[in-house]
Amino acid sequence: MASRQVGTFRLITRGPFSRLFWAGVISSTGDWAALFAQISVADTIAGSKGILVVLGARLLPGLAGGAIGGVLADRSHRKRAIVAG
């Protein structure tokens, strides 16, 4: 069976991957809009310290939790980790 190449434009305009791609674009746009809204409100309420709190609250869990979570995932039983998640 010969493999069929699909162009990038066709990939994001038709089929199941298209729905996944556009859902991700919309979700990411909403995430960024929410971040900018939080920064704006924090700036209005507390100035630059408020902005630092918002950015810290968004960045620190991923930085700290990602490293710790990766180590724990590597050392744990895969099936149990997936069920727990």
mmCIF file of C-alpha atoms in Angstrom:
data_model
loop_
_atom_site.group_PDB
_atom_site.id
_atom_site.type_symbol
_atom_site.label_atom_id
_atom_site.label_comp_id
_atom_site.label_asym_id
_atom_site.label_seq_id
_atom_site.Cartn_x
_atom_site.Cartn_y
_atom_site.Cartn_z
ATOM 1 C CA MET A 1 0.000 0.000 0.000
ATOM 2 C CA ALA A 2 1.452 3.345 -1.011
ATOM 3 C CA SER A 3 1.592 6.124 1.544
ATOM 4 C CA ARG A 4 -0.345 9.225 0.621
ATOM 5 C CA GLN A 5 1.044 12.643 1.480
ATOM 6 C CA VAL A 6 -1.404 15.219 2.735
ATOM 7 C CA GLY A 7 -0.649 18.916 2.435
ATOM 8 C CA THR A 8 -0.585 21.138 5.474
ATOM 9 C CA PHE A 9 -3.457 23.312 4.265
ATOM 10 C CA ARG A 10 -5.690 20.308 3.689
ATOM 11 C CA LEU A 11 -4.711 18.862 7.067
ATOM 12 C CA ILE A 12 -5.957 21.932 8.982
ATOM 13 C CA THR A 13 -9.066 22.488 6.875
ATOM 14 C CA ARG A 14 -10.626 19.006 6.724
ATOM 15 C CA GLY A 15 -10.974 15.907 8.832
ATOM 16 C CA PRO A 16 -10.476 14.949 12.463
ATOM 17 C CA PHE A 17 -7.126 16.701 12.843
ATOM 18 C CA SER A 18 -8.756 19.929 11.678
ATOM 19 C CA ARG A 19 -11.227 19.826 14.557
ATOM 20 C CA LEU A 20 -8.425 19.107 17.029
ATOM 21 C CA PHE A 21 -6.260 21.900 15.604
ATOM 22 C CA TRP A 22 -8.966 24.575 15.645
ATOM 23 C CA ALA A 23 -10.155 23.548 19.119
ATOM 24 C CA GLY A 24 -6.571 24.016 20.324
ATOM 25 C CA VAL A 25 -6.341 27.430 18.646
ATOM 26 C CA ILE A 26 -9.577 28.598 20.264
ATOM 27 C CA SER A 27 -8.567 27.203 23.661
ATOM 28 C CA SER A 28 -5.145 28.831 23.502
ATOM 29 C CA THR A 29 -6.691 32.168 22.519
ATOM 30 C CA GLY A 30 -8.977 31.954 25.547
ATOM 31 C CA ASP A 31 -6.047 31.142 27.832
ATOM 32 C CA TRP A 32 -4.078 34.155 26.601
ATOM 33 C CA ALA A 33 -7.113 36.453 26.875
ATOM 34 C CA ALA A 34 -7.673 35.280 30.459
ATOM 35 C CA LEU A 35 -4.005 35.882 31.318
ATOM 36 C CA PHE A 36 -4.096 39.429 29.943
ATOM 37 C CA ALA A 37 -7.338 40.120 31.807
ATOM 38 C CA GLN A 38 -5.818 38.855 35.066
ATOM 39 C CA ILE A 39 -2.720 40.999 34.548
ATOM 40 C CA SER A 40 -4.877 44.044 33.833
ATOM 41 C CA VAL A 41 -6.986 43.560 36.958
ATOM 42 C CA ALA A 42 -3.893 42.887 39.093
ATOM 43 C CA ASP A 43 -2.253 46.052 37.759
ATOM 44 C CA THR A 44 -5.356 48.084 38.563
ATOM 45 C CA ILE A 45 -5.635 46.713 42.090
ATOM 46 C CA ALA A 46 -2.022 46.333 43.218
ATOM 47 C CA GLY A 47 0.277 47.720 40.524
ATOM 48 C CA SER A 48 3.472 45.932 39.590
ATOM 49 C CA LYS A 49 3.373 43.684 42.660
ATOM 50 C CA GLY A 50 -0.001 42.372 41.533
ATOM 51 C CA ILE A 51 1.401 41.571 38.098
ATOM 52 C CA LEU A 52 4.258 39.635 39.706
ATOM 53 C CA VAL A 53 1.786 37.652 41.811
ATOM 54 C CA VAL A 54 -0.276 36.717 38.740
ATOM 55 C CA LEU A 55 2.748 35.698 36.690
ATOM 56 C CA GLY A 56 4.215 33.764 39.626
ATOM 57 C CA ALA A 57 0.932 31.966 40.190
ATOM 58 C CA ARG A 58 0.868 30.958 36.515
ATOM 59 C CA LEU A 59 4.538 29.958 36.160
ATOM 60 C CA LEU A 60 5.638 28.423 39.466
ATOM 61 C CA PRO A 61 3.287 25.403 39.529
ATOM 62 C CA GLY A 62 4.446 24.339 36.083
ATOM 63 C CA LEU A 63 8.110 24.810 36.870
ATOM 64 C CA ALA A 64 8.094 23.143 40.279
ATOM 65 C CA GLY A 65 5.328 20.613 39.701
ATOM 66 C CA GLY A 66 6.565 19.582 36.274
ATOM 67 C CA ALA A 67 9.981 18.556 37.515
ATOM 68 C CA ILE A 68 8.646 16.763 40.575
ATOM 69 C CA GLY A 69 5.829 15.168 38.598
ATOM 70 C CA GLY A 70 8.273 13.892 35.982
ATOM 71 C CA VAL A 71 10.456 12.211 38.578
ATOM 72 C CA LEU A 72 7.448 10.650 40.300
ATOM 73 C CA ALA A 73 6.000 9.455 36.984
ATOM 74 C CA ASP A 74 9.286 7.813 36.025
ATOM 75 C CA ARG A 75 9.514 5.962 39.313
ATOM 76 C CA SER A 76 5.886 4.856 39.635
ATOM 77 C CA HIS A 77 3.875 2.065 38.061
ATOM 78 C CA ARG A 78 2.454 3.408 34.779
ATOM 79 C CA LYS A 79 -1.002 1.874 35.039
ATOM 80 C CA ARG A 80 -1.503 3.110 38.605
ATOM 81 C CA ALA A 81 -0.313 6.611 37.648
ATOM 82 C CA ILE A 82 -2.753 6.772 34.726
ATOM 83 C CA VAL A 83 -5.657 5.574 36.895
ATOM 84 C CA ALA A 84 -4.759 8.067 39.636
ATOM 85 C CA GLY A 85 -4.521 10.879 37.103
#
